[in-house]
Coordinates of C-alpha atoms (C1' of nucleotides) in Angstrom, one line a residue:
Chain V
M8 CA 111.1 101.6 105.5
P9 CA 110.6 100.2 108.9
E10 CA 108.3 97.2 108.7
L11 CA 107.8 94.4 111.3
P12 CA 111.4 93.1 111.2
E13 CA 112.9 96.6 111.6
V14 CA 110.6 97.6 114.4
E15 CA 111.2 94.3 116.1
T16 CA 115.0 94.9 115.9
I17 CA 114.6 98.4 117.3
R18 CA 112.5 97.0 120.1
N19 CA 115.1 94.3 121.0
E20 CA 118.0 96.7 120.9
L21 CA 116.3 99.6 122.8
L22 CA 115.2 97.3 125.6
L23 CA 118.7 96.9 126.8
W24 CA 119.2 100.6 127.2
V25 CA 115.9 102.0 128.6
A26 CA 113.9 99.2 130.3
G27 CA 113.8 99.8 134.1
H28 CA 114.8 103.5 133.8
R29 CA 113.0 106.8 134.2
I30 CA 112.4 109.5 131.6
T31 CA 114.1 112.6 133.1
Q32 CA 113.8 115.1 130.1
V33 CA 111.6 115.4 127.1
T34 CA 112.3 117.9 124.3
I35 CA 109.8 118.1 121.4
L36 CA 111.2 120.0 118.5
D37 CA 108.3 119.4 116.2
A38 CA 104.8 119.8 117.8
K39 CA 103.2 117.8 114.9
L40 CA 104.9 114.7 116.2
V41 CA 102.7 114.5 119.3
S42 CA 99.3 114.8 117.6
G43 CA 96.2 115.6 119.7
I44 CA 98.0 117.0 122.7
S45 CA 100.0 120.1 123.5
V46 CA 103.8 119.8 123.8
E47 CA 103.6 121.0 127.4
D48 CA 101.0 118.4 128.4
F49 CA 102.9 115.7 126.7
R50 CA 106.1 116.6 128.5
R51 CA 104.4 116.9 131.9
R52 CA 102.7 113.6 131.6
L53 CA 105.9 111.8 130.5
I54 CA 108.6 113.2 132.7
R55 CA 109.5 111.0 135.7
Q56 CA 107.7 108.0 134.2
M57 CA 109.4 104.6 134.4
I58 CA 109.8 102.4 131.3
D59 CA 108.7 98.9 132.4
D60 CA 109.0 97.2 129.0
I61 CA 108.9 97.7 125.3
G62 CA 106.5 95.8 123.1
R63 CA 105.7 95.8 119.4
R64 CA 102.4 95.4 117.6
G65 CA 102.6 95.4 113.8
K66 CA 104.8 98.4 113.0
Y67 CA 104.0 100.2 116.3
L68 CA 106.6 100.4 119.0
I69 CA 104.9 100.4 122.5
F70 CA 106.8 101.7 125.6
H71 CA 104.9 100.3 128.6
L72 CA 105.1 102.8 131.4
A73 CA 105.0 101.7 135.1
S74 CA 101.9 104.0 135.5
G75 CA 100.0 101.7 133.1
Q76 CA 100.0 104.2 130.3
S77 CA 101.6 103.5 126.9
L78 CA 103.9 105.7 124.8
I79 CA 103.3 104.5 121.3
M80 CA 105.6 105.4 118.4
H81 CA 105.1 104.8 114.7
L82 CA 108.1 105.5 112.4
R83 CA 106.1 105.6 109.2
M84 CA 108.5 106.0 106.3
T85 CA 111.7 107.6 107.5
G86 CA 111.6 107.6 111.3
V87 CA 114.6 106.3 113.2
L88 CA 115.3 106.0 116.9
L89 CA 118.9 106.9 117.7
L90 CA 120.8 106.4 121.0
N91 CA 123.4 108.7 122.5
L92 CA 124.1 110.8 119.4
K93 CA 127.5 112.5 119.5
K94 CA 126.4 115.5 117.4
A95 CA 123.1 117.3 116.5
D96 CA 120.8 115.4 114.1
R97 CA 119.4 117.6 111.3
Y98 CA 116.1 115.7 111.3
A99 CA 115.6 115.3 115.1
R100 CA 111.9 115.9 116.1
A101 CA 112.1 114.8 119.7
S102 CA 114.7 113.8 122.3
F103 CA 114.3 111.8 125.5
Q104 CA 116.7 111.7 128.4
F105 CA 116.8 108.7 130.8
S106 CA 117.8 108.4 134.4
N107 CA 120.8 106.2 133.5
G108 CA 122.1 109.0 131.2
V109 CA 120.9 107.4 128.0
Q110 CA 119.6 109.8 125.3
L111 CA 117.1 108.7 122.7
V112 CA 116.4 110.9 119.6
F113 CA 113.4 110.4 117.3
S114 CA 114.7 111.5 113.9
D115 CA 112.5 111.6 110.8
R116 CA 113.4 113.1 107.5
R117 CA 109.9 113.2 106.1
R118 CA 108.1 114.1 109.3
L119 CA 105.3 111.5 108.8
G120 CA 106.1 109.6 112.1
V121 CA 103.8 110.0 115.1
I122 CA 104.0 109.6 118.9
R123 CA 101.0 109.1 121.1
L124 CA 100.6 108.8 124.9
V125 CA 97.6 106.8 125.8
K126 CA 96.0 105.0 128.8
D127 CA 95.0 102.0 126.7
A128 CA 97.3 100.9 123.9
S129 CA 94.4 99.0 122.2
D130 CA 92.9 102.4 121.3
I131 CA 95.7 102.5 118.7
V132 CA 96.6 98.9 117.9
G133 CA 93.3 97.3 118.6
K134 CA 92.2 97.3 115.0
L135 CA 95.3 95.5 113.7
G136 CA 95.1 92.0 112.3
P137 CA 97.0 89.1 113.8
E138 CA 100.8 89.1 114.3
P139 CA 102.1 87.0 111.4
L140 CA 104.8 85.3 113.6
S141 CA 102.4 84.5 116.5
K142 CA 100.6 81.2 117.1
N143 CA 97.3 82.9 116.4
F144 CA 98.3 83.2 112.8
T145 CA 97.7 79.9 111.1
P146 CA 97.2 78.8 107.5
H147 CA 93.6 78.5 108.3
V148 CA 93.4 82.1 109.6
L149 CA 95.1 83.3 106.5
A150 CA 92.8 81.3 104.2
Q151 CA 89.7 82.6 106.1
T152 CA 91.0 86.2 105.8
L153 CA 91.9 86.1 102.1
S154 CA 88.6 84.4 101.2
K155 CA 86.7 87.5 102.3
H156 CA 88.5 89.9 100.0
R157 CA 88.7 90.2 96.2
I158 CA 91.4 92.8 96.3
P159 CA 94.8 92.1 94.8
I160 CA 96.8 89.7 97.1
K161 CA 99.5 92.4 97.4
A162 CA 97.0 94.9 98.7
A163 CA 95.7 92.3 101.2
L164 CA 99.2 91.6 102.6
I165 CA 99.9 95.2 103.3
D166 CA 96.5 95.9 104.8
Q167 CA 97.2 96.2 108.6
S168 CA 93.7 95.3 109.6
L169 CA 94.1 91.9 107.9
I170 CA 97.7 91.1 108.9
A171 CA 99.9 93.4 111.1
G172 CA 103.4 94.4 110.2
I173 CA 103.9 93.6 106.6
G174 CA 104.7 96.6 104.3
N175 CA 105.6 97.0 100.7
M176 CA 109.0 95.3 100.6
Y177 CA 108.3 92.2 102.6
A178 CA 104.9 91.7 100.8
D179 CA 106.9 91.7 97.5
E180 CA 109.4 89.3 99.0
A181 CA 106.8 86.9 100.4
L182 CA 104.9 86.8 97.1
F183 CA 108.1 86.1 95.2
A184 CA 108.9 83.2 97.5
A185 CA 105.4 81.8 97.1
K186 CA 105.5 82.4 93.3
I187 CA 102.3 84.4 93.3
H188 CA 101.6 87.4 91.1
P189 CA 100.9 90.5 93.1
L190 CA 97.7 91.3 91.2
K191 CA 96.1 87.9 91.8
R192 CA 92.8 88.3 93.6
A193 CA 93.1 87.4 97.3
N194 CA 90.0 85.2 97.2
N195 CA 91.2 83.3 94.1
L196 CA 94.3 81.7 95.6
L197 CA 94.4 77.9 95.6
P198 CA 94.7 76.1 98.9
E199 CA 98.3 75.1 98.2
Q200 CA 99.2 78.6 97.2
I201 CA 97.8 79.9 100.6
E202 CA 99.8 77.2 102.4
T203 CA 103.0 78.3 100.5
L204 CA 102.3 82.0 101.1
Y205 CA 101.8 81.4 104.8
R206 CA 105.2 79.7 105.0
S207 CA 106.8 82.4 102.9
I208 CA 105.5 85.2 105.1
R209 CA 106.9 83.6 108.2
E210 CA 110.2 82.7 106.5
V211 CA 110.7 86.2 105.0
L212 CA 109.9 88.0 108.2
G213 CA 111.8 85.6 110.5
S214 CA 115.0 85.7 108.4
A215 CA 114.8 89.5 108.1
I216 CA 114.6 89.8 111.9
S217 CA 117.7 87.5 112.1
S218 CA 119.4 90.0 109.7
K219 CA 118.4 92.9 112.0
G220 CA 116.2 94.5 109.3
A221 CA 116.8 96.0 105.9
S222 CA 118.9 99.2 105.7
V223 CA 117.3 100.6 102.6
D224 CA 116.5 104.3 102.6
T225 CA 117.0 105.7 106.2
Y226 CA 116.7 102.7 108.4
V227 CA 119.5 102.2 110.9
R228 CA 119.5 100.5 114.2
P229 CA 119.5 102.5 117.5
E230 CA 123.2 102.3 117.9
G231 CA 123.8 103.4 114.3
E232 CA 124.5 99.9 112.9
L233 CA 122.9 98.7 109.6
G234 CA 120.7 95.7 109.1
T235 CA 121.6 93.3 106.3
A236 CA 118.2 91.8 105.3
H237 CA 118.2 93.7 102.0
F238 CA 121.2 91.8 100.8
S239 CA 118.9 88.7 100.4
F240 CA 116.1 90.6 98.6
K241 CA 115.0 88.8 95.4
V242 CA 112.6 91.5 94.1
A243 CA 112.1 94.4 96.5
H244 CA 114.2 97.4 95.6
R245 CA 115.5 95.5 92.6
G246 CA 113.9 97.4 89.8
G247 CA 115.9 97.2 86.6
K248 CA 117.7 94.1 87.7
T249 CA 117.1 90.4 86.8
C250 CA 115.6 87.6 88.7
S251 CA 118.3 85.6 90.5
V252 CA 116.3 82.4 89.9
C253 CA 115.5 82.6 86.1
G254 CA 117.3 85.7 84.8
T255 CA 114.1 87.4 83.7
A256 CA 113.9 91.2 84.1
I257 CA 112.2 92.2 87.4
Q258 CA 109.0 94.1 86.6
R259 CA 107.2 96.9 88.4
V260 CA 103.4 97.2 88.6
L261 CA 101.3 99.6 90.6
V262 CA 99.0 98.0 93.2
R263 CA 97.0 100.4 95.2
N264 CA 99.4 103.1 94.0
R265 CA 102.3 101.2 95.5
G266 CA 105.2 100.1 93.4
S267 CA 105.3 96.3 93.4
Y268 CA 108.2 94.4 92.1
F269 CA 107.9 90.8 90.9
C270 CA 109.4 88.3 88.4
P271 CA 106.9 87.8 85.6
N272 CA 108.3 84.3 84.9
C273 CA 108.4 83.0 88.5
Q274 CA 105.2 84.7 89.4
P275 CA 102.9 84.3 86.4
G276 CA 99.7 86.2 86.3
Chain N
dC2 C1' 79.7 97.3 103.3
dT3 C1' 84.1 97.0 100.0
dT4 C1' 87.5 99.0 97.2
dG5 C1' 90.5 102.5 95.3
dG6 C1' 92.7 106.9 95.1
dG7 C1' 94.6 111.1 97.1
dA8 C1' 96.8 113.8 101.0
dC9 C1' 100.5 114.2 104.0
dC10 C1' 105.8 114.9 103.8
dT11 C1' 110.6 116.0 101.9
dG12 C1' 115.1 114.4 99.9
dG13 C1' 116.8 112.4 95.8
dC14 C1' 116.4 111.4 91.2
dT15 C1' 115.1 112.3 86.2
dG16 C1' 114.9 114.8 82.3
dC17 C1' 114.8 119.1 79.8
Chain F
dT5 C1' 124.8 123.0 85.7
dG6 C1' 120.0 124.4 87.3
dC7 C1' 115.7 123.4 88.4
dA8 C1' 110.8 121.8 88.0
dG9 C1' 108.4 117.9 88.8
dC10 C1' 108.0 113.2 89.9
dC11 C1' 108.7 109.3 93.1
dA12 C1' 109.1 106.7 97.5
dG13 C1' 105.1 104.2 100.8
dG14 C1' 103.3 104.4 106.1
dT15 C1' 98.3 105.5 107.5
dC16 C1' 94.2 108.2 107.4
dC17 C1' 90.3 110.0 105.0
dC18 C1' 86.9 110.4 101.5
dA19 C1' 84.3 109.0 97.4
dA20 C1' 82.3 105.7 94.3

DNA sequence: CTTGGGACCTGGCTGC
DNA sequence: TGCAGCCAGGTCCCAA
């Protein structure tokens, strides 16, 4: 599933292909992809627009257009952005052609992804919490945030309004690295646990970006290559396996209806 | 207000 | 082997 490291990787790699080029063709194969606007309006507003830059906020990918508008994509569970496909993609929902000949396909097996074209990106991303890798995100900010919520710490980590970009798998990885049980109440963490969790979040996300994301499920990079972050996972997607630190069987528990994997020995509850 | 649970969506897996 | 039904988890929406 694309979380912050995967979206950041996509951003970095797409930039080289589309920044500074114009959109010349837009094909929407699934009208549901562009919610709140007709396919015709969407196409008309987008064609001939120049891509100035690509940004990322949380799990949102933001194409900054020279007109000042923003084309915002969210890949949700199974969305992928693919460059210059040689053959038709069974799950293609939209296709963009650029003035330099590049073609970009939005492919999405489960059709949960969305694209929005807005004048002000903050309409969409304004309610997100801080970027966990930014300077704004400090141990103090994390402590302040967690102190206000009695929800399970796992639920707090994946709440995008509290911290942006962390999803199910990196939340599990950060909690394992910090040796914190996923069901521990957010406001009950000790100061040293918050400090450790802060470092764990930054380390887990940073190293996953270095590995170009985790190719579990459908995630591939725009040119079709895989990421390798999942090879270092300690608990995420490791149900039925044993903890690499202590040998205890990895356990699964439901937190907010999300499967959460943890080591009951390293992360005592 | 906070918190928790279901809907959306579909391919892949499980178990009968 | 066939197939019904469950599961995955991103965000939004609604109810307690």
